[in-house]
Coordinates of C-alpha atoms in Angstrom, one line a residue:
Chain A
M1270 CA -8.5 -35.3 24.0
K1271 CA -5.6 -32.8 23.8
K1272 CA -6.4 -32.3 20.1
N1273 CA -9.8 -30.9 21.1
L1274 CA -8.5 -28.8 23.9
Y1275 CA -8.2 -25.5 22.0
P1276 CA -11.6 -25.7 20.3
L1277 CA -13.3 -26.6 23.7
V1278 CA -11.6 -23.7 25.5
L1279 CA -12.6 -21.4 22.7
L1280 CA -16.2 -22.7 22.9
A1281 CA -16.4 -22.2 26.7
V1282 CA -15.1 -18.6 26.3
L1283 CA -17.6 -17.9 23.5
A1284 CA -20.5 -19.4 25.4
L1285 CA -19.7 -17.3 28.5
L1286 CA -18.9 -14.1 26.6
P1287 CA -22.3 -12.4 26.8
L1288 CA -22.1 -12.7 30.6
A1289 CA -18.9 -10.7 30.7
V1290 CA -19.4 -8.4 27.7
K1291 CA -22.4 -6.1 27.9
S1292 CA -21.5 -3.8 25.0
N1293 CA -23.9 -4.2 22.1
Y1294 CA -21.1 -3.1 19.8
F1295 CA -18.8 -6.0 20.7
L1296 CA -21.7 -8.4 20.6
H1297 CA -22.5 -7.2 17.1
L1298 CA -18.9 -7.8 16.1
M1299 CA -19.0 -11.3 17.6
I1300 CA -22.2 -12.1 15.7
L1301 CA -20.6 -11.0 12.5
F1302 CA -17.6 -13.1 13.3
L1303 CA -19.8 -16.2 13.9
L1304 CA -21.6 -15.6 10.7
W1305 CA -18.3 -15.5 8.9
V1306 CA -17.2 -18.7 10.6
V1307 CA -20.3 -20.4 9.0
I1308 CA -19.8 -18.9 5.6
G1309 CA -16.0 -19.3 5.5
S1310 CA -16.2 -22.9 6.7
S1311 CA -18.8 -23.8 4.1
W1312 CA -16.8 -22.2 1.3
N1313 CA -13.9 -24.2 2.6
V1314 CA -15.8 -27.5 2.2
L1315 CA -16.3 -26.9 -1.5
A1316 CA -13.0 -25.2 -2.3
G1317 CA -10.6 -26.1 0.3
F1318 CA -11.4 -29.8 0.6
T1319 CA -13.0 -30.6 -2.7
G1320 CA -10.9 -28.2 -4.8
Q1321 CA -13.8 -26.5 -6.6
V1322 CA -13.1 -22.8 -6.1
S1323 CA -16.4 -20.9 -6.0
F1324 CA -16.7 -17.2 -6.7
G1325 CA -20.5 -17.3 -6.2
H1326 CA -21.2 -18.1 -2.6
A1327 CA -23.2 -14.8 -2.3
A1328 CA -25.8 -16.6 -4.4
F1329 CA -26.4 -19.2 -1.6
F1330 CA -26.2 -16.6 1.1
G1331 CA -28.6 -14.3 -0.6
V1332 CA -31.0 -17.1 -1.5
G1333 CA -31.1 -18.1 2.2
A1334 CA -31.7 -14.5 3.2
Y1335 CA -34.4 -14.0 0.6
T1336 CA -36.1 -17.3 1.6
A1337 CA -36.6 -15.9 5.1
G1338 CA -37.6 -12.5 3.8
I1339 CA -40.1 -13.7 1.2
L1340 CA -41.8 -16.1 3.5
F1341 CA -42.5 -13.2 5.8
Q1342 CA -43.4 -10.7 3.0
H1343 CA -45.8 -12.9 1.1
L1344 CA -47.1 -15.5 3.6
Q1345 CA -46.6 -13.6 6.9
V1346 CA -44.7 -16.6 8.2
S1347 CA -42.2 -15.8 10.9
P1348 CA -38.8 -15.4 9.3
W1349 CA -37.5 -17.9 11.8
W1350 CA -39.1 -20.6 9.7
G1351 CA -36.9 -19.2 7.0
M1352 CA -34.0 -20.3 9.1
A1353 CA -35.2 -23.9 8.7
L1354 CA -35.9 -23.5 5.0
G1355 CA -33.1 -21.1 3.9
G1356 CA -30.4 -23.8 3.9
V1357 CA -32.7 -26.2 2.0
V1358 CA -33.6 -23.6 -0.7
A1359 CA -29.9 -22.7 -1.1
M1360 CA -29.2 -26.4 -1.6
L1361 CA -32.0 -26.6 -4.2
I1362 CA -30.4 -23.8 -6.1
G1363 CA -27.0 -25.4 -5.8
L1364 CA -28.0 -28.8 -7.1
P1365 CA -29.0 -28.0 -10.6
F1366 CA -26.1 -25.6 -10.8
G1367 CA -23.8 -28.4 -9.7
A1368 CA -25.3 -30.8 -12.2
I1369 CA -24.7 -28.4 -15.0
C1370 CA -21.3 -27.0 -13.9
F1371 CA -19.4 -29.9 -12.3
P1372 CA -18.4 -31.4 -15.6
L1373 CA -16.5 -28.2 -16.0
R1374 CA -13.1 -28.0 -14.4
G1375 CA -10.8 -25.4 -12.8
A1376 CA -11.2 -22.0 -14.2
Y1377 CA -14.5 -22.8 -16.0
F1378 CA -16.1 -23.8 -12.8
A1379 CA -14.9 -20.7 -11.0
L1380 CA -16.3 -18.5 -13.8
A1381 CA -19.6 -20.4 -13.9
S1382 CA -20.0 -19.8 -10.1
L1383 CA -19.3 -16.2 -10.6
A1384 CA -22.0 -16.0 -13.2
L1385 CA -24.4 -17.8 -10.9
G1386 CA -23.9 -15.2 -8.2
E1387 CA -24.2 -12.3 -10.6
G1388 CA -27.2 -13.8 -12.4
I1389 CA -29.2 -14.4 -9.3
R1390 CA -28.6 -10.9 -8.2
H1391 CA -30.0 -9.5 -11.5
V1392 CA -33.0 -11.8 -11.2
A1393 CA -33.7 -10.6 -7.7
T1394 CA -33.4 -7.0 -8.9
I1395 CA -35.8 -7.5 -11.8
A1396 CA -38.4 -9.7 -10.2
E1397 CA -39.8 -6.8 -8.2
G1398 CA -43.2 -8.4 -7.5
F1399 CA -41.6 -11.3 -5.8
T1400 CA -38.5 -10.0 -4.1
G1401 CA -39.3 -6.3 -3.8
G1402 CA -36.6 -5.5 -6.3
M1403 CA -34.2 -2.7 -5.3
M1404 CA -36.6 -1.7 -2.4
G1405 CA -35.5 -4.8 -0.6
I1406 CA -37.3 -6.5 2.2
M1407 CA -37.6 -5.1 5.7
I1408 CA -38.8 -7.0 8.8
M1409 CA -39.0 -6.1 12.4
P1410 CA -36.4 -7.9 14.4
T1411 CA -37.8 -10.3 17.0
F1412 CA -35.5 -9.5 19.8
I1413 CA -34.3 -6.1 20.9
S1414 CA -31.3 -7.5 22.8
K1415 CA -28.4 -8.9 20.8
V1416 CA -27.8 -11.8 23.2
P1417 CA -30.4 -14.2 21.7
Y1418 CA -28.9 -13.6 18.2
Y1419 CA -25.5 -14.2 19.6
Y1420 CA -26.4 -17.6 20.9
I1421 CA -28.3 -18.5 17.7
A1422 CA -25.3 -17.5 15.7
L1423 CA -23.0 -19.4 18.0
A1424 CA -25.2 -22.5 17.7
L1425 CA -25.1 -22.2 14.0
A1426 CA -21.4 -21.8 13.9
I1427 CA -20.8 -24.8 16.2
L1428 CA -23.2 -27.0 14.3
S1429 CA -21.7 -26.1 10.9
V1430 CA -18.1 -26.5 12.0
L1431 CA -18.9 -29.7 13.9
S1432 CA -20.8 -31.3 11.0
I1433 CA -18.1 -30.3 8.5
R1434 CA -15.5 -31.8 10.8
L1435 CA -17.4 -35.1 11.1
I1436 CA -17.9 -35.3 7.3
I1437 CA -14.3 -34.4 6.5
G1438 CA -13.1 -37.0 9.0
A1439 CA -15.4 -39.7 7.5
K1440 CA -15.4 -41.4 4.1
P1441 CA -16.9 -38.5 2.1
G1442 CA -14.2 -36.3 3.4
Y1443 CA -11.5 -38.5 2.0
Y1444 CA -13.4 -38.7 -1.3
F1445 CA -13.5 -34.9 -1.4
V1446 CA -9.7 -34.6 -0.8
S1447 CA -9.0 -37.2 -3.4
I1448 CA -11.0 -35.2 -6.0
R1449 CA -9.1 -32.1 -5.0
E1450 CA -5.7 -33.8 -5.4
D1451 CA -6.3 -35.7 -8.6
Q1452 CA -9.8 -36.0 -10.1
D1453 CA -8.8 -38.5 -12.8
A1454 CA -7.1 -40.8 -10.3
A1455 CA -10.1 -40.5 -8.0
A1456 CA -12.4 -41.4 -10.8
S1457 CA -10.2 -44.4 -11.8
L1458 CA -10.5 -45.7 -8.3
G1459 CA -14.2 -45.9 -8.6
I1460 CA -15.2 -42.6 -6.9
N1461 CA -18.2 -41.0 -8.5
T1462 CA -16.6 -37.6 -8.7
T1463 CA -19.6 -35.7 -10.0
L1464 CA -21.8 -37.1 -7.2
Y1465 CA -19.3 -36.2 -4.4
K1466 CA -18.7 -32.8 -5.8
N1467 CA -22.5 -32.3 -5.6
V1468 CA -22.5 -33.6 -2.1
S1469 CA -19.8 -31.1 -1.2
L1470 CA -21.6 -28.3 -2.9
S1471 CA -24.9 -29.2 -1.1
I1472 CA -23.2 -29.1 2.3
S1473 CA -21.6 -25.8 1.4
A1474 CA -24.8 -24.3 0.0
F1475 CA -26.8 -25.5 3.0
W1476 CA -24.8 -23.8 5.7
T1477 CA -24.3 -20.6 3.6
G1478 CA -28.0 -20.4 3.1
M1479 CA -28.6 -20.8 6.9
A1480 CA -26.1 -18.0 7.5
G1481 CA -28.1 -15.9 5.0
A1482 CA -31.4 -16.6 6.8
L1483 CA -29.9 -15.7 10.1
Y1484 CA -28.6 -12.5 8.5
M1485 CA -32.1 -11.6 7.4
N1486 CA -33.5 -12.2 10.9
Y1487 CA -30.7 -10.3 12.6
M1488 CA -30.3 -7.3 10.3
G1489 CA -33.9 -6.9 9.4
F1490 CA -33.2 -5.5 6.0
I1491 CA -31.9 -7.0 2.7
D1492 CA -31.8 -5.9 -0.9
P1493 CA -30.1 -7.5 -3.9
H1494 CA -27.0 -5.4 -3.7
V1495 CA -26.4 -6.1 -0.1
V1496 CA -26.8 -9.9 0.1
F1497 CA -25.8 -10.9 -3.5
S1498 CA -22.8 -8.6 -3.4
L1499 CA -19.8 -10.1 -5.2
H1500 CA -17.3 -8.3 -3.1
D1501 CA -19.0 -8.3 0.3
Y1502 CA -19.9 -12.0 0.3
S1503 CA -18.5 -14.1 -2.6
V1504 CA -15.0 -12.6 -2.3
M1505 CA -15.1 -12.1 1.4
A1506 CA -15.9 -15.8 1.9
I1507 CA -12.8 -16.6 -0.1
L1508 CA -10.6 -14.2 1.8
V1509 CA -11.8 -15.5 5.2
A1510 CA -10.8 -19.1 4.2
I1511 CA -7.6 -18.0 2.5
V1512 CA -6.3 -15.9 5.4
G1513 CA -7.2 -18.6 8.0
G1514 CA -6.1 -21.6 6.0
V1515 CA -7.7 -23.3 3.0
G1516 CA -8.3 -27.0 3.6
T1517 CA -8.1 -26.9 7.4
I1518 CA -11.1 -27.4 9.7
Y1519 CA -10.5 -24.4 11.9
G1520 CA -8.8 -22.2 9.4
P1521 CA -11.9 -20.3 8.4
T1522 CA -12.7 -19.7 12.1
V1523 CA -9.3 -18.1 12.6
G1524 CA -9.7 -16.2 9.3
A1525 CA -13.2 -14.9 10.2
F1526 CA -11.8 -13.5 13.4
I1527 CA -8.8 -11.9 11.7
M1528 CA -11.0 -10.4 9.0
V1529 CA -13.7 -9.0 11.3
A1530 CA -11.1 -7.6 13.7
F1531 CA -9.1 -6.2 10.7
Q1532 CA -12.2 -4.5 9.3
E1533 CA -13.1 -2.9 12.6
F1534 CA -9.4 -2.0 13.2
F1535 CA -9.5 0.0 10.0
R1536 CA -13.1 1.3 10.3
T1537 CA -12.4 2.8 13.8
G1538 CA -9.1 4.3 12.7
F1539 CA -6.9 1.8 14.6
F1540 CA -9.4 1.8 17.5
G1541 CA -9.3 5.6 17.7
L1542 CA -5.6 5.8 17.8
F1543 CA -5.4 8.4 15.0
E1544 CA -8.1 10.5 16.5
Y1545 CA -6.4 10.4 19.9
L1546 CA -3.0 11.3 18.4
G1547 CA -4.5 14.1 16.3
H1548 CA -6.3 15.5 19.3
K1549 CA -3.1 15.3 21.5
T1550 CA -0.8 16.9 19.0
G1551 CA -3.3 19.1 17.4
S1552 CA -1.9 18.1 14.1
S1553 CA -4.5 18.2 11.3
V1554 CA -2.3 15.9 9.2
I1555 CA -2.8 12.9 11.6
S1556 CA -6.5 13.5 11.8
T1557 CA -6.7 13.5 8.0
V1558 CA -4.6 10.3 7.8
G1559 CA -6.9 8.8 10.4
E1560 CA -10.0 9.7 8.4
A1561 CA -8.4 8.2 5.3
V1562 CA -7.6 5.0 7.2
Q1563 CA -11.2 4.7 8.2
H1564 CA -12.3 4.6 4.6
A1565 CA -9.5 2.2 3.7
H1566 CA -10.7 -1.1 5.1
V1567 CA -11.3 -2.6 1.6
L1568 CA -7.8 -1.4 0.5
G1569 CA -6.5 -3.1 3.7
F1570 CA -8.3 -6.3 2.7
G1571 CA -6.7 -6.2 -0.7
I1572 CA -3.2 -5.7 0.7
L1573 CA -3.8 -8.4 3.4
V1574 CA -4.8 -10.9 0.7
I1575 CA -1.7 -10.0 -1.4
V1576 CA 0.6 -10.4 1.6
V1577 CA -1.0 -13.6 2.8
I1578 CA -0.9 -15.2 -0.6
L1579 CA 2.7 -14.2 -1.1
Y1580 CA 4.0 -15.2 2.3
L1581 CA 1.5 -17.5 3.9
P1582 CA 0.0 -19.3 0.9
N1583 CA -1.7 -21.9 3.1
G1584 CA -3.1 -19.4 5.6
V1585 CA -2.4 -18.8 9.2
V1586 CA -3.5 -22.2 10.3
G1587 CA -2.1 -24.1 7.3
D1588 CA 1.3 -22.4 7.7
W1589 CA 1.3 -22.3 11.5
E1590 CA 4.4 -24.5 11.7
K1591 CA 6.2 -22.0 9.4
I1592 CA 5.1 -19.1 11.5
K1593 CA 6.2 -20.8 14.7
R1594 CA 9.5 -21.8 13.2
N1595 CA 10.3 -18.3 11.9
V1596 CA 9.2 -16.7 15.1
F1597 CA 11.3 -19.1 17.2
R1598 CA 14.3 -18.6 15.0
I1599 CA 14.1 -14.9 15.4
T1600 CA 13.5 -14.8 19.1
P1601 CA 16.6 -16.7 20.4
A1602 CA 18.8 -14.7 18.0
K1603 CA 17.6 -11.5 19.6
E1604 CA 18.2 -12.8 23.1
G1605 CA 21.8 -13.8 22.0
V1606 CA 22.5 -10.2 21.0
Chain B
M1452 CA -36.6 -2.9 -39.6
D1453 CA -34.8 0.3 -38.9
V1454 CA -34.9 -0.4 -35.2
F1455 CA -33.4 -3.8 -35.8
L1456 CA -30.6 -2.4 -38.0
Q1457 CA -30.0 0.4 -35.6
T1458 CA -29.7 -2.2 -32.8
L1459 CA -27.4 -4.3 -34.9
V1460 CA -25.1 -1.4 -35.6
A1461 CA -25.0 -0.3 -32.0
G1462 CA -24.2 -3.9 -31.0
I1463 CA -21.4 -4.3 -33.5
L1464 CA -19.8 -1.0 -32.6
K1465 CA -19.9 -1.9 -28.9
G1466 CA -18.6 -5.4 -29.8
G1467 CA -15.5 -3.9 -31.3
L1468 CA -14.6 -2.5 -27.9
Y1469 CA -15.5 -5.7 -26.1
A1470 CA -13.3 -7.6 -28.5
L1471 CA -10.4 -5.4 -27.4
I1472 CA -11.1 -6.1 -23.8
G1473 CA -11.5 -9.8 -24.5
I1474 CA -8.2 -10.1 -26.4
G1475 CA -6.2 -8.8 -23.5
M1476 CA -7.9 -11.3 -21.2
T1477 CA -7.6 -14.2 -23.5
L1478 CA -3.9 -13.6 -24.1
I1479 CA -3.2 -13.7 -20.4
M1480 CA -5.5 -16.7 -20.0
G1481 CA -3.7 -18.6 -22.8
V1482 CA -0.2 -18.0 -21.7
M1483 CA -0.6 -18.3 -17.9
G1484 CA -3.7 -20.4 -17.7
I1485 CA -5.2 -18.0 -15.2
I1486 CA -8.2 -15.8 -15.3
N1487 CA -7.2 -12.2 -14.6
L1488 CA -10.0 -11.0 -12.3
A1489 CA -8.4 -7.5 -12.1
H1490 CA -8.9 -6.9 -15.9
G1491 CA -11.8 -4.5 -15.6
Q1492 CA -9.9 -2.7 -12.8
L1493 CA -6.9 -2.1 -15.1
M1494 CA -9.3 -0.6 -17.6
M1495 CA -10.8 1.6 -14.9
L1496 CA -7.3 2.8 -14.2
A1497 CA -6.7 3.6 -17.8
M1498 CA -10.0 5.6 -17.9
Y1499 CA -8.8 7.7 -14.9
V1500 CA -5.5 8.3 -16.7
T1501 CA -7.6 9.6 -19.6
F1502 CA -9.7 11.7 -17.3
V1503 CA -6.6 13.3 -15.6
L1504 CA -5.0 14.0 -19.0
N1505 CA -8.3 15.4 -20.2
T1506 CA -8.4 17.9 -17.4
M1507 CA -5.1 19.1 -18.7
G1508 CA -6.6 19.5 -22.1
V1509 CA -5.4 16.3 -23.8
D1510 CA -7.8 14.7 -26.2
P1511 CA -9.0 11.2 -24.9
Y1512 CA -7.7 9.5 -28.0
L1513 CA -4.3 11.0 -27.7
S1514 CA -4.1 9.8 -24.1
L1515 CA -3.9 6.3 -25.6
F1516 CA -0.2 6.9 -26.1
V1517 CA 0.2 7.6 -22.4
A1518 CA -2.2 5.2 -20.9
M1519 CA -1.1 2.2 -22.8
P1520 CA 2.6 2.4 -21.9
L1521 CA 1.7 3.2 -18.3
L1522 CA -0.6 0.2 -18.0
F1523 CA 1.9 -2.0 -19.8
L1524 CA 4.4 -1.1 -17.1
L1525 CA 1.9 -1.8 -14.4
G1526 CA 1.1 -5.1 -15.9
V1527 CA 4.8 -6.0 -16.0
V1528 CA 5.2 -5.1 -12.4
I1529 CA 2.1 -7.1 -11.3
Q1530 CA 3.2 -10.2 -13.2
K1531 CA 6.9 -10.0 -12.2
F1532 CA 6.5 -9.2 -8.5
L1533 CA 3.1 -10.5 -7.6
L1534 CA 2.1 -13.4 -9.8
N1535 CA 5.3 -15.1 -10.9
P1536 CA 6.6 -15.7 -7.4
L1537 CA 3.5 -17.7 -6.7
I1538 CA 4.3 -20.3 -9.4
K1539 CA 7.1 -21.8 -7.2
V1540 CA 5.0 -21.9 -4.0
E1541 CA 3.5 -25.1 -3.0
T1542 CA -0.2 -24.6 -2.1
I1543 CA -3.3 -26.6 -1.7
L1544 CA -5.3 -24.6 -4.2
P1545 CA -3.8 -24.1 -7.6
E1546 CA -6.0 -21.0 -8.0
N1547 CA -3.8 -18.8 -5.8
Q1548 CA -2.8 -16.6 -8.8
V1549 CA -6.5 -16.0 -9.6
L1550 CA -7.1 -15.1 -6.0
M1551 CA -4.1 -12.8 -6.1
T1552 CA -5.7 -10.9 -9.0
V1553 CA -8.8 -10.5 -6.9
G1554 CA -6.7 -8.8 -4.3
I1555 CA -4.9 -6.7 -6.8
G1556 CA -8.3 -5.6 -8.2
M1557 CA -9.5 -4.6 -4.8
V1558 CA -6.3 -2.5 -4.2
L1559 CA -6.6 -0.8 -7.5
T1560 CA -10.3 0.1 -7.0
E1561 CA -9.7 1.5 -3.5
L1562 CA -6.6 3.4 -4.6
A1563 CA -8.8 5.0 -7.4
R1564 CA -11.5 5.8 -4.7
F1565 CA -8.8 7.5 -2.6
A1566 CA -7.5 9.6 -5.4
F1567 CA -10.7 10.5 -7.2
S1568 CA -13.5 9.7 -4.7
S1569 CA -16.6 7.6 -5.6
D1570 CA -18.1 10.4 -7.7
Y1571 CA -19.0 9.8 -11.3
K1572 CA -16.6 11.7 -13.6
Y1573 CA -17.3 12.6 -17.2
I1574 CA -15.1 13.5 -20.0
T1575 CA -16.7 16.1 -22.1
T1576 CA -15.7 16.3 -25.7
D1577 CA -17.4 18.1 -28.6
Y1578 CA -17.8 14.8 -30.5
A1579 CA -19.1 12.6 -27.7
N1580 CA -22.7 13.3 -28.6
Q1581 CA -22.3 13.8 -32.3
T1582 CA -23.8 11.3 -34.7
F1583 CA -23.8 10.8 -38.5
Y1584 CA -26.3 9.0 -40.6
L1585 CA -26.1 6.3 -43.2
G1586 CA -29.6 6.0 -44.6
N1587 CA -31.8 5.9 -41.5
I1588 CA -29.2 4.5 -39.2
S1589 CA -27.4 6.8 -36.9
F1590 CA -23.8 6.1 -36.0
S1591 CA -22.2 7.7 -32.9
V1592 CA -19.0 9.4 -33.9
A1593 CA -17.1 8.4 -30.7
L1594 CA -18.2 4.8 -30.9
T1595 CA -17.3 4.6 -34.6
I1596 CA -13.8 6.0 -33.9
A1597 CA -13.5 3.5 -31.1
F1598 CA -14.6 0.7 -33.3
V1599 CA -12.0 1.6 -36.0
V1600 CA -9.2 2.0 -33.5
A1601 CA -10.2 -1.3 -31.8
L1602 CA -10.1 -3.1 -35.2
T1603 CA -6.7 -1.5 -35.9
F1604 CA -5.3 -2.7 -32.6
T1605 CA -6.8 -6.2 -33.1
A1606 CA -5.2 -6.4 -36.6
A1607 CA -1.9 -5.2 -35.2
M1608 CA -2.1 -7.7 -32.5
F1609 CA -2.6 -10.5 -35.0
W1610 CA 0.3 -9.4 -37.1
F1611 CA 2.4 -9.2 -33.9
L1612 CA 1.4 -12.7 -32.8
L1613 CA 1.8 -14.3 -36.2
K1614 CA 4.9 -12.6 -37.7
T1615 CA 7.2 -11.4 -35.0
D1616 CA 9.6 -13.4 -33.0
L1617 CA 8.2 -12.3 -29.6
G1618 CA 4.7 -13.1 -30.8
R1619 CA 5.7 -16.6 -31.9
S1620 CA 7.3 -17.1 -28.5
I1621 CA 4.1 -16.0 -26.8
R1622 CA 2.1 -18.5 -28.9
A1623 CA 4.6 -21.2 -28.2
T1624 CA 4.3 -20.6 -24.5
A1625 CA 0.6 -20.7 -24.7
Q1626 CA 0.6 -24.0 -26.5
D1627 CA 3.1 -25.8 -24.4
K1628 CA 5.1 -24.1 -21.7
D1629 CA 7.6 -26.9 -21.1
A1630 CA 8.3 -27.5 -24.8
A1631 CA 8.7 -23.7 -25.3
T1632 CA 11.3 -23.6 -22.4
L1633 CA 13.2 -26.5 -24.0
M1634 CA 13.3 -24.6 -27.3
G1635 CA 15.0 -21.8 -25.6
V1636 CA 12.1 -19.4 -24.9
N1637 CA 12.4 -17.5 -21.7
T1638 CA 8.9 -18.3 -20.6
G1639 CA 9.2 -16.3 -17.4
R1640 CA 9.9 -13.2 -19.4
I1641 CA 7.1 -14.1 -21.9
T1642 CA 4.5 -14.2 -19.1
V1643 CA 5.7 -10.8 -18.0
V1644 CA 5.4 -9.3 -21.5
T1645 CA 2.0 -11.0 -22.0
F1646 CA 0.5 -9.5 -18.9
G1647 CA 1.9 -6.1 -19.9
L1648 CA 0.4 -6.5 -23.4
G1649 CA -3.0 -7.6 -22.0
S1650 CA -3.0 -4.6 -19.7
A1651 CA -2.1 -2.3 -22.5
L1652 CA -4.9 -3.6 -24.7
V1653 CA -7.5 -3.2 -22.0
A1654 CA -6.0 0.3 -21.4
A1655 CA -6.7 1.1 -25.0
A1656 CA -10.3 -0.1 -24.6
G1657 CA -10.5 2.2 -21.5
C1658 CA -9.3 5.3 -23.4
L1659 CA -11.8 4.6 -26.2
L1660 CA -14.7 4.0 -23.9
A1661 CA -13.9 7.1 -21.7
P1662 CA -15.6 9.7 -23.9
V1663 CA -18.9 7.8 -24.1
Y1664 CA -19.1 6.4 -20.6
Y1665 CA -18.8 7.7 -17.1
I1666 CA -15.9 6.9 -14.8
F1667 CA -16.1 5.6 -11.3
P1668 CA -14.0 3.3 -9.2
D1669 CA -16.4 0.4 -9.1
L1670 CA -16.6 0.2 -12.8
G1671 CA -13.9 -2.5 -12.9
G1672 CA -16.0 -5.3 -11.5
P1673 CA -18.8 -5.3 -14.2
F1674 CA -16.2 -5.1 -17.0
T1675 CA -14.1 -7.9 -15.5
A1676 CA -17.4 -9.9 -15.7
K1677 CA -17.9 -8.9 -19.3
A1678 CA -14.3 -9.8 -20.1
F1679 CA -14.7 -13.3 -18.8
I1680 CA -18.0 -13.8 -20.5
I1681 CA -16.3 -12.8 -23.8
T1682 CA -13.4 -15.2 -23.2
I1683 CA -15.7 -18.1 -22.3
L1684 CA -17.8 -17.3 -25.4
G1685 CA -14.8 -17.4 -27.6
G1686 CA -13.0 -20.2 -25.9
L1687 CA -10.3 -19.7 -23.3
G1688 CA -7.0 -18.6 -24.9
S1689 CA -8.4 -18.1 -28.4
T1690 CA -7.7 -14.6 -30.0
V1691 CA -10.1 -15.1 -32.9
G1692 CA -12.7 -16.4 -30.4
A1693 CA -12.3 -13.2 -28.3
I1694 CA -13.3 -11.1 -31.3
F1695 CA -16.3 -13.3 -32.0
G1696 CA -17.2 -13.3 -28.3
G1697 CA -16.9 -9.6 -28.1
V1698 CA -19.1 -8.9 -31.0
T1699 CA -21.6 -11.5 -29.8
L1700 CA -21.8 -10.0 -26.4
G1701 CA -22.2 -6.5 -27.8
L1702 CA -25.0 -7.7 -30.2
A1703 CA -26.7 -9.7 -27.5
E1704 CA -26.6 -6.8 -25.0
S1705 CA -28.0 -4.2 -27.5
M1706 CA -30.7 -6.7 -28.7
G1707 CA -31.6 -7.4 -25.1
A1708 CA -31.8 -3.7 -24.3
T1709 CA -34.0 -3.0 -27.4
Y1710 CA -36.4 -5.9 -27.3
F1711 CA -36.6 -6.8 -23.6
G1712 CA -35.8 -3.5 -21.8
M1713 CA -32.7 -1.9 -20.4
E1714 CA -32.7 -3.8 -17.1
Y1715 CA -32.2 -7.0 -19.1
E1716 CA -29.0 -5.9 -20.7
D1717 CA -26.7 -7.7 -18.2
I1718 CA -28.9 -10.7 -17.9
V1719 CA -28.7 -11.4 -21.6
G1720 CA -24.9 -11.7 -21.4
L1721 CA -25.1 -14.1 -18.4
T1722 CA -27.8 -16.2 -20.1
I1723 CA -25.7 -16.6 -23.3
F1724 CA -22.8 -17.4 -21.0
I1725 CA -24.7 -20.3 -19.4
L1726 CA -26.0 -21.5 -22.7
V1727 CA -22.5 -21.6 -24.1
L1728 CA -21.3 -23.5 -21.1
L1729 CA -24.1 -26.0 -21.5
F1730 CA -24.1 -26.6 -25.2
L1731 CA -20.8 -25.4 -26.4
P1732 CA -18.2 -25.8 -23.7
G1733 CA -15.0 -24.5 -25.1
G1734 CA -16.7 -21.7 -26.9
F1735 CA -16.5 -20.7 -30.5
K1736 CA -13.0 -22.0 -30.6
R1737 CA -14.6 -25.5 -30.9
L1738 CA -16.4 -24.5 -34.1
T1739 CA -13.6 -22.6 -35.9
K1740 CA -10.7 -24.7 -34.8
V1741 CA -8.5 -21.6 -34.9

């Protein structure tokens, strides 16, 4: 039971959070965090556990969002039905893609997935009659308060992480890892590698699509450049998993927290620190620096990625032992001095 | 017929530039076995170098001689201090180097945004809009110059790879890294030089493109995409393939733009890309055996 202690405590805190925190701003951040938990975890199933690095998860995310949006736009069906369908449609997109691209290996697969994401974005832009093109799709949010969205996002995050944990702990999970470690050896042991790669892709696409559908419901507006964005979704999904720890169950959760916090940290100019300092000292230089910092969150991401890959190649969770060891080695030395 | 010929010419001229972008990518791919997802961003940087020099009154084509060495140095630094250290690190995913190039690309884009803002910049030259005619077909002067220069660089690259000692070492490393090491090639140094060369080549493409295109920080992404389509078309690691791939992409894009409409320009490239993956995995390299 001790193994489950931290996740359970975290869960309890997350479940009670809206009672304590009334600020819409923080709830919004928490919803973003939970969305990224879902997307990062599902990317991790395909890349971290099965070893098929995808640069095209925006495709699944966007398809999920568009499923919800188009259902409402054309059939006047509540976009919440899109939640039920979004994941399935994303899976349906993923299956033929997987059938075509899984014979490809390594770099080829990564590139094919990049092409998938970009291709679908172009299709969504051009098919104006169906998707609304660059105009996008706008719906009225169902709830005014953020609390219902928070709990739905929380439920989605819990379900996705839990289901992924169950699958990884069961037989398919071992098949996934064996494919990652050595595909030829796995095949020679009688594992149908193409089938299990597709299974992994389906799980991954399903949860990403669900996250997309929730995004549509929550944000109320999508257009091809928002939901199919290579940098905002495909690459961010990778960053979330990498920072947290590729190939670990809770890595993407930690990564999602770090990334969302990091983004806000920059966007608000170190939580208003620069503004405060600039105000106090009356120095225009600090204010200018602060403004620059607010625009630099992508730059910050880039630097964070470089630093993490160089020094914590297995992410915060994957290299936790290393972090602990290094921290412990440093602390006693300081006390000695 | 004229429309078709005109489209053909436009495509081939564009293809020359694409080939130059592709060769840089394929060199890096061949030697290090990684996709450089910061390739377009390196080109974007070179275009800004051209832009800055142009505001000082330097001709875009002369700025080749500044941008190429600068980008060569940048490539060397990236490979030496950011990519090579990763080879020794034990990780779950072997794609760490690729992900690193994504990070580098982000940093380069944002640095450019800092320095030059997101606005579109133009380089105005008196020949950018000039054309000359052969029969009924018009040739853009700037694109023709770009094509000729690109061909020259490609030829020079071939000579370098085939005839010089360093070029042979690069090819040896691409073929079999361990064997090359055993033969006394300093493969660590070769990877550094190769990344530098790849960056310098894409810098050349950037300088040549600058007079006929507009410059903005996010330009890197689409061109990285083009670069990897070219390399896939030609076959990863094949220099001849990159030229074929570049010209094919150029032709396909201009054909798509003429016969389907401008908005299909990008889709055509991606469609070809998927068709090649389906029916000719390994690209043109498979056909030519070069």
